[in-house]
C-alpha cells in the first residue's frame, strides 16, 4: 500500500506541472523536452531522498520477483527433464526402487556437509520403506572431487550392488577423497583392479558426470548437498526433520501424513 501511494504521489507530481497532460491517455517519454526531463528527474530524486524507505520496498519486491521467476524456471526444468532427473539409466538408486517418493541428492565426496547429511539419508531409508533415494555425482570442489566421482561411477557400473558400501566408506572414511583414496576403497570392497582401470576409460564415465552437471546447472544448483523432492528444489544440508517433512509433502500434500 505504501508503495502504491508513493507511486501515485509521484505521478501526480509529474503530471500536474504540465497543463493539458491529464486529458491525454498517455505521454511517451520521447515527447518530453530536455527541460521537462530534467524537471522529472529532479522530482524523482527529491522524492526518493525524502522517502528512502521506498527503495527498500522496491528491492524487496524485486527480490520476490526474481525468486518467483527462479522457482518457475526450476519447475519447468523438473518437468522437462523428469526422465533423466528421476529415472536416468546412469543414476544410482538406494532404498525402494519402486518407492512412491523419490529424493534426488546431488553430492560431492569432498563436501563436509554431505558427510553430515549422509546420516539424514540413512535415517530416512531405515524409517521409511517407501522412499526411493537417487544419488547423483556433482563434483564441484576441484579436480580431486571429480577424480573420486569418476571412480564412483565406474564402481556403480561394474558392481551396482556394491555401490552403497563404496559410497559410505569413501564419504565417511578418513583422508581426502581423491583418485588414490577412491581407488583404494574400490579395491577394498572387492572391485577388480584391471576391470576398474578399463571402466575408468569408458566414455560413459564422463557422460554420467556431464548429465549431472547439466541437470544441476539447469536447476540453478551451485553447491552440495542439494536435493530435489517432488517439485521442490532444496539447496543445502537442511537436516533430517525438513527432509522428512518434504517427503510427506510430496507424498500426501501436507508436512505430516
GROMACS .gro file of C-alpha atoms in nm:
model
  257
    1UNK     CA    1   0.000   0.000   0.000
    2UNK     CA    2   0.280   0.242   0.089
    3UNK     CA    3   0.447   0.171  -0.241
    4UNK     CA    4   0.127   0.229  -0.436
    5UNK     CA    5   0.060   0.560  -0.258
    6UNK     CA    6   0.416   0.669  -0.321
    7UNK     CA    7   0.386   0.592  -0.691
    8UNK     CA    8   0.055   0.781  -0.713
    9UNK     CA    9   0.206   1.080  -0.538
   10UNK     CA   10   0.498   1.076  -0.776
   11UNK     CA   11   0.272   1.053  -1.079
   12UNK     CA   12   0.069   1.346  -0.953
   13UNK     CA   13   0.384   1.547  -0.900
   14UNK     CA   14   0.491   1.473  -1.255
   15UNK     CA   15   0.162   1.534  -1.427
   16UNK     CA   16   0.025   1.847  -1.262
   17UNK     CA   17   0.302   2.089  -1.366
   18UNK     CA   18   0.231   2.025  -1.733
   19UNK     CA   19  -0.105   2.171  -1.833
   20UNK     CA   20  -0.320   1.959  -2.056
   21UNK     CA   21  -0.135   1.632  -1.991
   22UNK     CA   22  -0.407   1.493  -1.765
   23UNK     CA   23  -0.652   1.487  -2.054
   24UNK     CA   24  -0.425   1.267  -2.265
   25UNK     CA   25  -0.436   0.889  -2.234
   26UNK     CA   26  -0.055   0.858  -2.233
   27UNK     CA   27   0.257   1.064  -2.284
   28UNK     CA   28   0.561   0.899  -2.434
   29UNK     CA   29   0.891   0.971  -2.264
   30UNK     CA   30   1.029   1.081  -2.600
   31UNK     CA   31   0.778   1.369  -2.605
   32UNK     CA   32   0.947   1.538  -2.309
   33UNK     CA   33   1.176   1.828  -2.378
   34UNK     CA   34   1.521   1.834  -2.224
   35UNK     CA   35   1.394   2.086  -1.968
   36UNK     CA   36   1.097   1.867  -1.880
   37UNK     CA   37   1.320   1.558  -1.844
   38UNK     CA   38   1.546   1.749  -1.608
   39UNK     CA   39   1.242   1.856  -1.406
   40UNK     CA   40   1.111   1.499  -1.388
   41UNK     CA   41   1.450   1.362  -1.282
   42UNK     CA   42   1.471   1.630  -1.015
   43UNK     CA   43   1.127   1.542  -0.881
   44UNK     CA   44   1.211   1.172  -0.866
   45UNK     CA   45   1.544   1.238  -0.695
   46UNK     CA   46   1.388   1.471  -0.440
   47UNK     CA   47   1.107   1.228  -0.366
   48UNK     CA   48   1.344   0.936  -0.314
   49UNK     CA   49   1.568   1.144  -0.088
   50UNK     CA   50   1.265   1.237   0.121
   51UNK     CA   51   1.133   0.879   0.123
   52UNK     CA   52   1.436   0.646   0.109
   53UNK     CA   53   1.230   0.365   0.262
   54UNK     CA   54   1.067   0.331  -0.079
   55UNK     CA   55   1.393   0.183  -0.208
   56UNK     CA   56   1.369  -0.098   0.047
   57UNK     CA   57   1.017  -0.176  -0.071
   58UNK     CA   58   1.132  -0.175  -0.432
   59UNK     CA   59   1.426  -0.408  -0.355
   60UNK     CA   60   1.201  -0.643  -0.158
   61UNK     CA   61   0.957  -0.655  -0.448
   62UNK     CA   62   1.246  -0.713  -0.691
   63UNK     CA   63   1.390  -0.996  -0.483
   64UNK     CA   64   1.049  -1.163  -0.460
   65UNK     CA   65   1.000  -1.127  -0.835
   66UNK     CA   66   1.339  -1.285  -0.904
   67UNK     CA   67   1.272  -1.567  -0.656
   68UNK     CA   68   0.936  -1.638  -0.818
   69UNK     CA   69   1.095  -1.639  -1.162
   70UNK     CA   70   1.372  -1.875  -1.044
   71UNK     CA   71   1.116  -2.111  -0.889
   72UNK     CA   72   0.915  -2.110  -1.212
   73UNK     CA   73   1.228  -2.186  -1.413
   74UNK     CA   74   1.318  -2.473  -1.179
   75UNK     CA   75   0.970  -2.620  -1.205
   76UNK     CA   76   0.997  -2.606  -1.582
   77UNK     CA   77   1.334  -2.784  -1.576
   78UNK     CA   78   1.198  -3.050  -1.339
   79UNK     CA   79   0.905  -3.106  -1.573
   80UNK     CA   80   1.111  -3.107  -1.891
   81UNK     CA   81   1.397  -3.319  -1.753
   82UNK     CA   82   1.194  -3.550  -1.527
   83UNK     CA   83   1.311  -3.855  -1.721
   84UNK     CA   84   1.682  -3.813  -1.656
   85UNK     CA   85   1.633  -3.638  -1.322
   86UNK     CA   86   1.438  -3.921  -1.162
   87UNK     CA   87   1.491  -4.220  -1.392
   88UNK     CA   88   1.824  -4.191  -1.571
   89UNK     CA   89   1.990  -4.519  -1.663
   90UNK     CA   90   2.313  -4.363  -1.532
   91UNK     CA   91   2.198  -4.286  -1.180
   92UNK     CA   92   2.228  -4.485  -0.857
   93UNK     CA   93   1.909  -4.576  -0.668
   94UNK     CA   94   1.907  -4.667  -0.299
   95UNK     CA   95   1.611  -4.766  -0.086
   96UNK     CA   96   1.296  -4.890  -0.255
   97UNK     CA   97   1.334  -4.887  -0.637
   98UNK     CA   98   0.954  -4.874  -0.663
   99UNK     CA   99   0.903  -4.621  -0.385
  100UNK     CA  100   0.623  -4.367  -0.400
  101UNK     CA  101   0.850  -4.067  -0.327
  102UNK     CA  102   1.186  -4.001  -0.491
  103UNK     CA  103   1.454  -3.793  -0.321
  104UNK     CA  104   1.735  -3.685  -0.553
  105UNK     CA  105   2.061  -3.577  -0.391
  106UNK     CA  106   2.345  -3.403  -0.574
  107UNK     CA  107   2.664  -3.456  -0.372
  108UNK     CA  108   3.042  -3.426  -0.367
  109UNK     CA  109   3.269  -3.672  -0.186
  110UNK     CA  110   3.486  -3.390  -0.052
  111UNK     CA  111   3.190  -3.192   0.085
  112UNK     CA  112   3.181  -3.178   0.465
  113UNK     CA  113   2.810  -3.100   0.465
  114UNK     CA  114   2.747  -3.409   0.250
  115UNK     CA  115   2.922  -3.620   0.513
  116UNK     CA  116   2.687  -3.484   0.779
  117UNK     CA  117   2.385  -3.527   0.552
  118UNK     CA  118   2.461  -3.896   0.499
  119UNK     CA  119   2.306  -3.980   0.836
  120UNK     CA  120   1.986  -3.799   0.727
  121UNK     CA  121   1.961  -4.023   0.421
  122UNK     CA  122   2.036  -4.335   0.625
  123UNK     CA  123   1.768  -4.246   0.883
  124UNK     CA  124   1.506  -4.179   0.616
  125UNK     CA  125   1.577  -4.508   0.438
  126UNK     CA  126   1.568  -4.703   0.764
  127UNK     CA  127   1.244  -4.543   0.882
  128UNK     CA  128   1.053  -4.521   0.555
  129UNK     CA  129   1.046  -4.826   0.331
  130UNK     CA  130   0.870  -4.638   0.052
  131UNK     CA  131   1.144  -4.385  -0.025
  132UNK     CA  132   1.343  -4.410  -0.344
  133UNK     CA  133   1.674  -4.227  -0.296
  134UNK     CA  134   1.865  -4.122  -0.610
  135UNK     CA  135   2.231  -4.021  -0.583
  136UNK     CA  136   2.387  -3.801  -0.848
  137UNK     CA  137   2.759  -3.726  -0.854
  138UNK     CA  138   2.811  -3.349  -0.863
  139UNK     CA  139   3.184  -3.291  -0.804
  140UNK     CA  140   3.221  -2.916  -0.764
  141UNK     CA  141   3.511  -2.891  -0.520
  142UNK     CA  142   3.801  -2.925  -0.762
  143UNK     CA  143   3.985  -3.187  -0.966
  144UNK     CA  144   4.021  -3.430  -0.673
  145UNK     CA  145   3.643  -3.435  -0.634
  146UNK     CA  146   3.596  -3.516  -0.999
  147UNK     CA  147   3.852  -3.799  -0.989
  148UNK     CA  148   3.677  -3.952  -0.687
  149UNK     CA  149   3.344  -3.921  -0.866
  150UNK     CA  150   3.484  -4.092  -1.176
  151UNK     CA  151   3.587  -4.392  -0.965
  152UNK     CA  152   3.244  -4.395  -0.803
  153UNK     CA  153   3.070  -4.400  -1.140
  154UNK     CA  154   3.295  -4.685  -1.251
  155UNK     CA  155   3.208  -4.882  -0.937
  156UNK     CA  156   2.836  -4.828  -0.996
  157UNK     CA  157   2.873  -4.965  -1.349
  158UNK     CA  158   3.088  -5.265  -1.255
  159UNK     CA  159   2.906  -5.373  -0.938
  160UNK     CA  160   2.596  -5.164  -0.862
  161UNK     CA  161   2.517  -5.387  -0.565
  162UNK     CA  162   2.845  -5.275  -0.402
  163UNK     CA  163   2.800  -4.904  -0.467
  164UNK     CA  164   2.624  -4.829  -0.137
  165UNK     CA  165   2.914  -4.982   0.058
  166UNK     CA  166   3.166  -4.791  -0.153
  167UNK     CA  167   2.973  -4.467  -0.115
  168UNK     CA  168   2.960  -4.488   0.261
  169UNK     CA  169   3.324  -4.589   0.305
  170UNK     CA  170   3.457  -4.314   0.078
  171UNK     CA  171   3.226  -4.041   0.203
  172UNK     CA  172   3.267  -4.112   0.574
  173UNK     CA  173   3.618  -4.257   0.578
  174UNK     CA  174   3.928  -4.075   0.689
  175UNK     CA  175   4.152  -3.899   0.444
  176UNK     CA  176   4.087  -3.676   0.146
  177UNK     CA  177   3.859  -3.811  -0.123
  178UNK     CA  178   4.067  -3.823  -0.440
  179UNK     CA  179   4.169  -4.071  -0.710
  180UNK     CA  180   4.405  -4.268  -0.486
  181UNK     CA  181   4.167  -4.289  -0.193
  182UNK     CA  182   3.864  -4.376  -0.408
  183UNK     CA  183   4.062  -4.647  -0.586
  184UNK     CA  184   4.177  -4.786  -0.252
  185UNK     CA  185   3.817  -4.807  -0.130
  186UNK     CA  186   3.701  -4.969  -0.454
  187UNK     CA  187   3.966  -5.242  -0.430
  188UNK     CA  188   3.888  -5.293  -0.060
  189UNK     CA  189   3.525  -5.381  -0.135
  190UNK     CA  190   3.628  -5.633  -0.398
  191UNK     CA  191   3.636  -5.444  -0.729
  192UNK     CA  192   3.889  -5.595  -0.968
  193UNK     CA  193   4.173  -5.351  -1.034
  194UNK     CA  194   4.211  -5.429  -1.404
  195UNK     CA  195   3.838  -5.401  -1.464
  196UNK     CA  196   3.826  -5.074  -1.271
  197UNK     CA  197   4.105  -4.926  -1.483
  198UNK     CA  198   3.931  -5.036  -1.802
  199UNK     CA  199   3.597  -4.893  -1.692
  200UNK     CA  200   3.760  -4.563  -1.595
  201UNK     CA  201   3.843  -4.519  -1.965
  202UNK     CA  202   3.482  -4.562  -2.074
  203UNK     CA  203   3.314  -4.256  -2.230
  204UNK     CA  204   3.013  -4.335  -2.009
  205UNK     CA  205   3.205  -4.205  -1.708
  206UNK     CA  206   3.223  -3.851  -1.846
  207UNK     CA  207   2.874  -3.880  -1.993
  208UNK     CA  208   2.736  -3.957  -1.647
  209UNK     CA  209   2.908  -3.659  -1.488
  210UNK     CA  210   2.809  -3.431  -1.777
  211UNK     CA  211   2.447  -3.536  -1.729
  212UNK     CA  212   2.460  -3.443  -1.360
  213UNK     CA  213   2.629  -3.110  -1.432
  214UNK     CA  214   2.367  -3.022  -1.693
  215UNK     CA  215   2.081  -3.102  -1.456
  216UNK     CA  216   2.239  -2.911  -1.168
  217UNK     CA  217   2.308  -2.607  -1.384
  218UNK     CA  218   1.953  -2.608  -1.517
  219UNK     CA  219   1.820  -2.619  -1.162
  220UNK     CA  220   2.048  -2.337  -1.052
  221UNK     CA  221   2.244  -2.554  -0.808
  222UNK     CA  222   2.586  -2.427  -0.709
  223UNK     CA  223   2.672  -2.635  -0.402
  224UNK     CA  224   2.629  -2.966  -0.229
  225UNK     CA  225   2.433  -3.132  -0.095
  226UNK     CA  226   2.129  -3.021  -0.291
  227UNK     CA  227   1.803  -3.209  -0.315
  228UNK     CA  228   1.502  -3.239  -0.544
  229UNK     CA  229   1.192  -3.380  -0.378
  230UNK     CA  230   0.882  -3.377  -0.593
  231UNK     CA  231   0.873  -3.028  -0.744
  232UNK     CA  232   1.082  -2.876  -0.466
  233UNK     CA  233   1.450  -2.788  -0.502
  234UNK     CA  234   1.629  -2.776  -0.167
  235UNK     CA  235   1.985  -2.639  -0.156
  236UNK     CA  236   2.199  -2.721   0.144
  237UNK     CA  237   2.215  -2.974   0.425
  238UNK     CA  238   1.872  -2.891   0.567
  239UNK     CA  239   1.861  -3.182   0.808
  240UNK     CA  240   1.650  -3.489   0.872
  241UNK     CA  241   1.338  -3.313   1.002
  242UNK     CA  242   1.297  -3.086   0.700
  243UNK     CA  243   1.370  -3.368   0.456
  244UNK     CA  244   1.107  -3.582   0.627
  245UNK     CA  245   0.852  -3.300   0.603
  246UNK     CA  246   0.927  -3.253   0.233
  247UNK     CA  247   0.884  -3.626   0.172
  248UNK     CA  248   0.546  -3.612   0.346
  249UNK     CA  249   0.453  -3.303   0.142
  250UNK     CA  250   0.538  -3.485  -0.181
  251UNK     CA  251   0.351  -3.796  -0.068
  252UNK     CA  252   0.025  -3.657   0.067
  253UNK     CA  253   0.028  -3.277   0.030
  254UNK     CA  254   0.098  -3.196   0.396
  255UNK     CA  255   0.408  -3.193   0.616
  256UNK     CA  256   0.274  -3.493   0.807
  257UNK     CA  257   0.082  -3.789   0.663
   0.00000   0.00000   0.00000
